[in-house]
Amino acid sequence: MLRRLRVRITLLAVLLTGVVLTGALLFAFGVTCRQYTDSRRSAFEAAVTQLQYQWDRYDRWTATGWHSWRPRTA
């Protein structure tokens, strides 16, 4: 009787340990995925901002009329 109870307690402890470890691994995986997607989104937003800045500079440059497609002469 005592042996059977000890086996059940041991199995329950092993099961609970497995559940806790699985939960911890899933949590760590979720955090890692979240950090990765946040960094990728941040890099994309930085690239878009840089392209917008370059396009605005080009727009201002072409609107001023100071550019010329003729080669400069010395």
mmCIF file of N, CA and C in Angstrom:
data_model
loop_
_atom_site.group_PDB
_atom_site.id
_atom_site.type_symbol
_atom_site.label_atom_id
_atom_site.label_comp_id
_atom_site.label_asym_id
_atom_site.label_seq_id
_atom_site.Cartn_x
_atom_site.Cartn_y
_atom_site.Cartn_z
ATOM 1 N N MET A 1 0.821 -1.195 0.000
ATOM 2 C CA MET A 1 0.000 0.000 0.000
ATOM 3 C C MET A 1 0.867 1.263 0.000
ATOM 4 N N LEU A 2 1.841 1.304 0.921
ATOM 5 C CA LEU A 2 2.732 2.455 1.006
ATOM 6 C C LEU A 2 3.596 2.571 -0.253
ATOM 7 N N ARG A 3 4.001 1.447 -0.781
ATOM 8 C CA ARG A 3 4.808 1.444 -2.000
ATOM 9 C C ARG A 3 4.004 1.994 -3.175
ATOM 10 N N ARG A 4 2.747 1.603 -3.292
ATOM 11 C CA ARG A 4 1.891 2.078 -4.374
ATOM 12 C C ARG A 4 1.687 3.591 -4.259
ATOM 13 N N LEU A 5 1.499 4.074 -3.046
ATOM 14 C CA LEU A 5 1.327 5.508 -2.821
ATOM 15 C C LEU A 5 2.599 6.266 -3.196
ATOM 16 N N ARG A 6 3.748 5.719 -2.839
ATOM 17 C CA ARG A 6 5.022 6.349 -3.155
ATOM 18 C C ARG A 6 5.223 6.413 -4.676
ATOM 19 N N VAL A 7 4.851 5.361 -5.391
ATOM 20 C CA VAL A 7 4.961 5.342 -6.853
ATOM 21 C C VAL A 7 4.054 6.403 -7.463
ATOM 22 N N ARG A 8 2.836 6.519 -6.961
ATOM 23 C CA ARG A 8 1.901 7.525 -7.488
ATOM 24 C C ARG A 8 2.424 8.936 -7.248
ATOM 25 N N ILE A 9 2.961 9.184 -6.054
ATOM 26 C CA ILE A 9 3.500 10.514 -5.751
ATOM 27 C C ILE A 9 4.691 10.818 -6.662
ATOM 28 N N THR A 10 5.545 9.836 -6.874
ATOM 29 C CA THR A 10 6.698 10.025 -7.753
ATOM 30 C C THR A 10 6.256 10.321 -9.177
ATOM 31 N N LEU A 11 5.272 9.567 -9.680
ATOM 32 C CA LEU A 11 4.771 9.814 -11.035
ATOM 33 C C LEU A 11 4.123 11.190 -11.147
ATOM 34 N N LEU A 12 3.390 11.581 -10.128
ATOM 35 C CA LEU A 12 2.766 12.902 -10.135
ATOM 36 C C LEU A 12 3.831 14.003 -10.123
ATOM 37 N N ALA A 13 4.888 13.811 -9.337
ATOM 38 C CA ALA A 13 5.974 14.790 -9.298
ATOM 39 C C ALA A 13 6.673 14.891 -10.642
ATOM 40 N N VAL A 14 6.914 13.742 -11.277
ATOM 41 C CA VAL A 14 7.548 13.748 -12.600
ATOM 42 C C VAL A 14 6.650 14.447 -13.616
ATOM 43 N N LEU A 15 5.357 14.177 -13.562
ATOM 44 C CA LEU A 15 4.405 14.808 -14.487
ATOM 45 C C LEU A 15 4.364 16.317 -14.285
ATOM 46 N N LEU A 16 4.289 16.764 -13.038
ATOM 47 C CA LEU A 16 4.246 18.205 -12.766
ATOM 48 C C LEU A 16 5.556 18.888 -13.170
ATOM 49 N N THR A 17 6.673 18.224 -12.953
ATOM 50 C CA THR A 17 7.959 18.778 -13.370
ATOM 51 C C THR A 17 8.012 18.928 -14.889
ATOM 52 N N GLY A 18 7.527 17.926 -15.595
ATOM 53 C CA GLY A 18 7.488 17.997 -17.055
ATOM 54 C C GLY A 18 6.590 19.121 -17.544
ATOM 55 N N VAL A 19 5.455 19.303 -16.893
ATOM 56 C CA VAL A 19 4.533 20.378 -17.289
ATOM 57 C C VAL A 19 5.183 21.742 -17.056
ATOM 58 N N VAL A 20 5.820 21.907 -15.908
ATOM 59 C CA VAL A 20 6.474 23.189 -15.604
ATOM 60 C C VAL A 20 7.621 23.467 -16.583
ATOM 61 N N LEU A 21 8.426 22.467 -16.859
ATOM 62 C CA LEU A 21 9.536 22.667 -17.799
ATOM 63 C C LEU A 21 9.032 22.965 -19.212
ATOM 64 N N THR A 22 7.984 22.288 -19.623
ATOM 65 C CA THR A 22 7.403 22.554 -20.940
ATOM 66 C C THR A 22 6.865 23.980 -21.012
ATOM 67 N N GLY A 23 6.194 24.407 -19.964
ATOM 68 C CA GLY A 23 5.696 25.784 -19.926
ATOM 69 C C GLY A 23 6.815 26.799 -19.982
ATOM 70 N N ALA A 24 7.906 26.529 -19.258
ATOM 71 C CA ALA A 24 9.047 27.452 -19.271
ATOM 72 C C ALA A 24 9.681 27.524 -20.658
ATOM 73 N N LEU A 25 9.810 26.371 -21.315
ATOM 74 C CA LEU A 25 10.377 26.361 -22.670
ATOM 75 C C LEU A 25 9.488 27.101 -23.662
ATOM 76 N N LEU A 26 8.182 26.884 -23.564
ATOM 77 C CA LEU A 26 7.266 27.590 -24.466
ATOM 78 C C LEU A 26 7.301 29.095 -24.220
ATOM 79 N N PHE A 27 7.384 29.490 -22.961
ATOM 80 C CA PHE A 27 7.472 30.912 -22.636
ATOM 81 C C PHE A 27 8.746 31.521 -23.211
ATOM 82 N N ALA A 28 9.883 30.840 -23.016
ATOM 83 C CA ALA A 28 11.158 31.345 -23.540
ATOM 84 C C ALA A 28 11.124 31.432 -25.065
ATOM 85 N N PHE A 29 10.528 30.442 -25.705
ATOM 86 C CA PHE A 29 10.410 30.468 -27.157
ATOM 87 C C PHE A 29 9.555 31.656 -27.612
ATOM 88 N N GLY A 30 8.453 31.898 -26.909
ATOM 89 C CA GLY A 30 7.585 33.027 -27.249
ATOM 90 C C GLY A 30 8.289 34.359 -27.089
ATOM 91 N N VAL A 31 9.059 34.499 -26.008
ATOM 92 C CA VAL A 31 9.797 35.743 -25.789
ATOM 93 C C VAL A 31 10.839 35.943 -26.883
ATOM 94 N N THR A 32 11.543 34.882 -27.237
ATOM 95 C CA THR A 32 12.559 34.971 -28.281
ATOM 96 C C THR A 32 11.937 35.360 -29.618
ATOM 97 N N CYS A 33 10.822 34.734 -29.956
ATOM 98 C CA CYS A 33 10.143 35.077 -31.220
ATOM 99 C C CYS A 33 9.684 36.530 -31.210
ATOM 100 N N ARG A 34 9.169 36.985 -30.082
ATOM 101 C CA ARG A 34 8.692 38.361 -29.985
ATOM 102 C C ARG A 34 9.842 39.352 -30.167
ATOM 103 N N GLN A 35 10.981 39.070 -29.525
ATOM 104 C CA GLN A 35 12.134 39.956 -29.664
ATOM 105 C C GLN A 35 12.638 39.966 -31.100
ATOM 106 N N TYR A 36 12.645 38.818 -31.761
ATOM 107 C CA TYR A 36 13.105 38.743 -33.144
ATOM 108 C C TYR A 36 12.201 39.558 -34.065
ATOM 109 N N THR A 37 10.880 39.370 -33.915
ATOM 110 C CA THR A 37 9.969 40.108 -34.795
ATOM 111 C C THR A 37 10.020 41.599 -34.514
ATOM 112 N N ASP A 38 10.200 41.984 -33.246
ATOM 113 C CA ASP A 38 10.314 43.407 -32.933
ATOM 114 C C ASP A 38 11.560 44.007 -33.568
ATOM 115 N N SER A 39 12.676 43.273 -33.524
ATOM 116 C CA SER A 39 13.901 43.802 -34.123
ATOM 117 C C SER A 39 13.776 43.889 -35.638
ATOM 118 N N ARG A 40 13.132 42.899 -36.250
ATOM 119 C CA ARG A 40 12.948 42.944 -37.706
ATOM 120 C C ARG A 40 12.025 44.102 -38.090
ATOM 121 N N ARG A 41 10.959 44.309 -37.315
ATOM 122 C CA ARG A 41 10.050 45.413 -37.596
ATOM 123 C C ARG A 41 10.784 46.739 -37.441
ATOM 124 N N SER A 42 11.629 46.858 -36.415
ATOM 125 C CA SER A 42 12.380 48.077 -36.185
ATOM 126 C C SER A 42 13.339 48.349 -37.347
ATOM 127 N N ALA A 43 14.002 47.310 -37.828
ATOM 128 C CA ALA A 43 14.919 47.478 -38.960
ATOM 129 C C ALA A 43 14.152 47.910 -40.214
ATOM 130 N N PHE A 44 12.977 47.331 -40.440
ATOM 131 C CA PHE A 44 12.166 47.699 -41.598
ATOM 132 C C PHE A 44 11.713 49.154 -41.496
ATOM 133 N N GLU A 45 11.268 49.564 -40.305
ATOM 134 C CA GLU A 45 10.821 50.938 -40.128
ATOM 135 C C GLU A 45 11.968 51.923 -40.333
ATOM 136 N N ALA A 46 13.168 51.558 -39.891
ATOM 137 C CA ALA A 46 14.333 52.427 -40.099
ATOM 138 C C ALA A 46 14.647 52.552 -41.589
ATOM 139 N N ALA A 47 14.538 51.458 -42.315
ATOM 140 C CA ALA A 47 14.808 51.496 -43.757
ATOM 141 C C ALA A 47 13.776 52.363 -44.480
ATOM 142 N N VAL A 48 12.521 52.224 -44.096
ATOM 143 C CA VAL A 48 11.469 53.037 -44.721
ATOM 144 C C VAL A 48 11.691 54.513 -44.424
ATOM 145 N N THR A 49 12.046 54.821 -43.188
ATOM 146 C CA THR A 49 12.306 56.220 -42.815
ATOM 147 C C THR A 49 13.463 56.784 -43.630
ATOM 148 N N GLN A 50 14.520 55.988 -43.794
ATOM 149 C CA GLN A 50 15.667 56.440 -44.586
ATOM 150 C C GLN A 50 15.271 56.666 -46.038
ATOM 151 N N LEU A 51 14.469 55.777 -46.605
ATOM 152 C CA LEU A 51 14.011 55.964 -47.986
ATOM 153 C C LEU A 51 13.144 57.209 -48.121
ATOM 154 N N GLN A 52 12.272 57.450 -47.142
ATOM 155 C CA GLN A 52 11.447 58.656 -47.187
ATOM 156 C C GLN A 52 12.318 59.909 -47.130
ATOM 157 N N TYR A 53 13.338 59.878 -46.267
ATOM 158 C CA TYR A 53 14.251 61.015 -46.161
ATOM 159 C C TYR A 53 14.976 61.248 -47.485
ATOM 160 N N GLN A 54 15.494 60.176 -48.097
ATOM 161 C CA GLN A 54 16.202 60.317 -49.373
ATOM 162 C C GLN A 54 15.266 60.834 -50.461
ATOM 163 N N TRP A 55 14.035 60.329 -50.469
ATOM 164 C CA TRP A 55 13.074 60.773 -51.486
ATOM 165 C C TRP A 55 12.731 62.251 -51.294
ATOM 166 N N ASP A 56 12.571 62.671 -50.037
ATOM 167 C CA ASP A 56 12.283 64.082 -49.772
ATOM 168 C C ASP A 56 13.448 64.968 -50.191
ATOM 169 N N ARG A 57 14.673 64.517 -49.954
ATOM 170 C CA ARG A 57 15.843 65.280 -50.400
ATOM 171 C C ARG A 57 15.850 65.393 -51.925
ATOM 172 N N TYR A 58 15.558 64.287 -52.600
ATOM 173 C CA TYR A 58 15.525 64.312 -54.064
ATOM 174 C C TYR A 58 14.421 65.256 -54.547
ATOM 175 N N ASP A 59 13.283 65.201 -53.886
ATOM 176 C CA ASP A 59 12.174 66.084 -54.248
ATOM 177 C C ASP A 59 12.569 67.550 -54.102
ATOM 178 N N ARG A 60 13.211 67.887 -53.003
ATOM 179 C CA ARG A 60 13.635 69.272 -52.796
ATOM 180 C C ARG A 60 14.689 69.664 -53.819
ATOM 181 N N TRP A 61 15.597 68.741 -54.132
ATOM 182 C CA TRP A 61 16.664 69.028 -55.081
ATOM 183 C C TRP A 61 16.095 69.297 -56.467
ATOM 184 N N THR A 62 15.126 68.496 -56.888
ATOM 185 C CA THR A 62 14.556 68.712 -58.218
ATOM 186 C C THR A 62 13.630 69.918 -58.234
ATOM 187 N N ALA A 63 13.053 70.305 -57.115
ATOM 188 C CA ALA A 63 12.140 71.450 -57.086
ATOM 189 C C ALA A 63 12.892 72.776 -57.097
ATOM 190 N N THR A 64 14.141 72.797 -56.672
ATOM 191 C CA THR A 64 14.881 74.060 -56.608
ATOM 192 C C THR A 64 15.350 74.531 -57.966
ATOM 193 N N GLY A 65 15.531 73.619 -58.902
ATOM 194 C CA GLY A 65 16.004 74.010 -60.216
ATOM 195 C C GLY A 65 17.506 74.179 -60.282
ATOM 196 N N TRP A 66 18.213 73.880 -59.204
ATOM 197 C CA TRP A 66 19.657 74.037 -59.176
ATOM 198 C C TRP A 66 20.375 72.876 -59.848
ATOM 199 N N HIS A 67 19.688 71.832 -60.116
ATOM 200 C CA HIS A 67 20.356 70.690 -60.744
ATOM 201 C C HIS A 67 20.412 70.897 -62.256
ATOM 202 N N SER A 68 21.354 70.254 -62.859
ATOM 203 C CA SER A 68 21.482 70.355 -64.299
ATOM 204 C C SER A 68 22.043 69.030 -64.810
ATOM 205 N N TRP A 69 21.528 68.567 -65.910
ATOM 206 C CA TRP A 69 22.011 67.300 -66.470
ATOM 207 C C TRP A 69 23.169 67.538 -67.431
ATOM 208 N N ARG A 70 23.541 68.795 -67.650
ATOM 209 C CA ARG A 70 24.678 69.082 -68.507
ATOM 210 C C ARG A 70 25.958 68.903 -67.712
ATOM 211 N N PRO A 71 27.017 68.414 -68.341
ATOM 212 C CA PRO A 71 28.286 68.314 -67.618
ATOM 213 C C PRO A 71 28.833 69.716 -67.327
ATOM 214 N N ARG A 72 29.444 69.855 -66.194
ATOM 215 C CA ARG A 72 30.014 71.150 -65.835
ATOM 216 C C ARG A 72 31.298 71.388 -66.615
ATOM 217 N N THR A 73 31.503 72.640 -66.987
ATOM 218 C CA THR A 73 32.751 72.998 -67.690
ATOM 219 C C THR A 73 33.631 73.750 -66.720
ATOM 220 N N ALA A 74 34.922 73.575 -66.863
ATOM 221 C CA ALA A 74 35.857 74.203 -65.930
ATOM 222 C C ALA A 74 35.992 75.686 -66.180
#
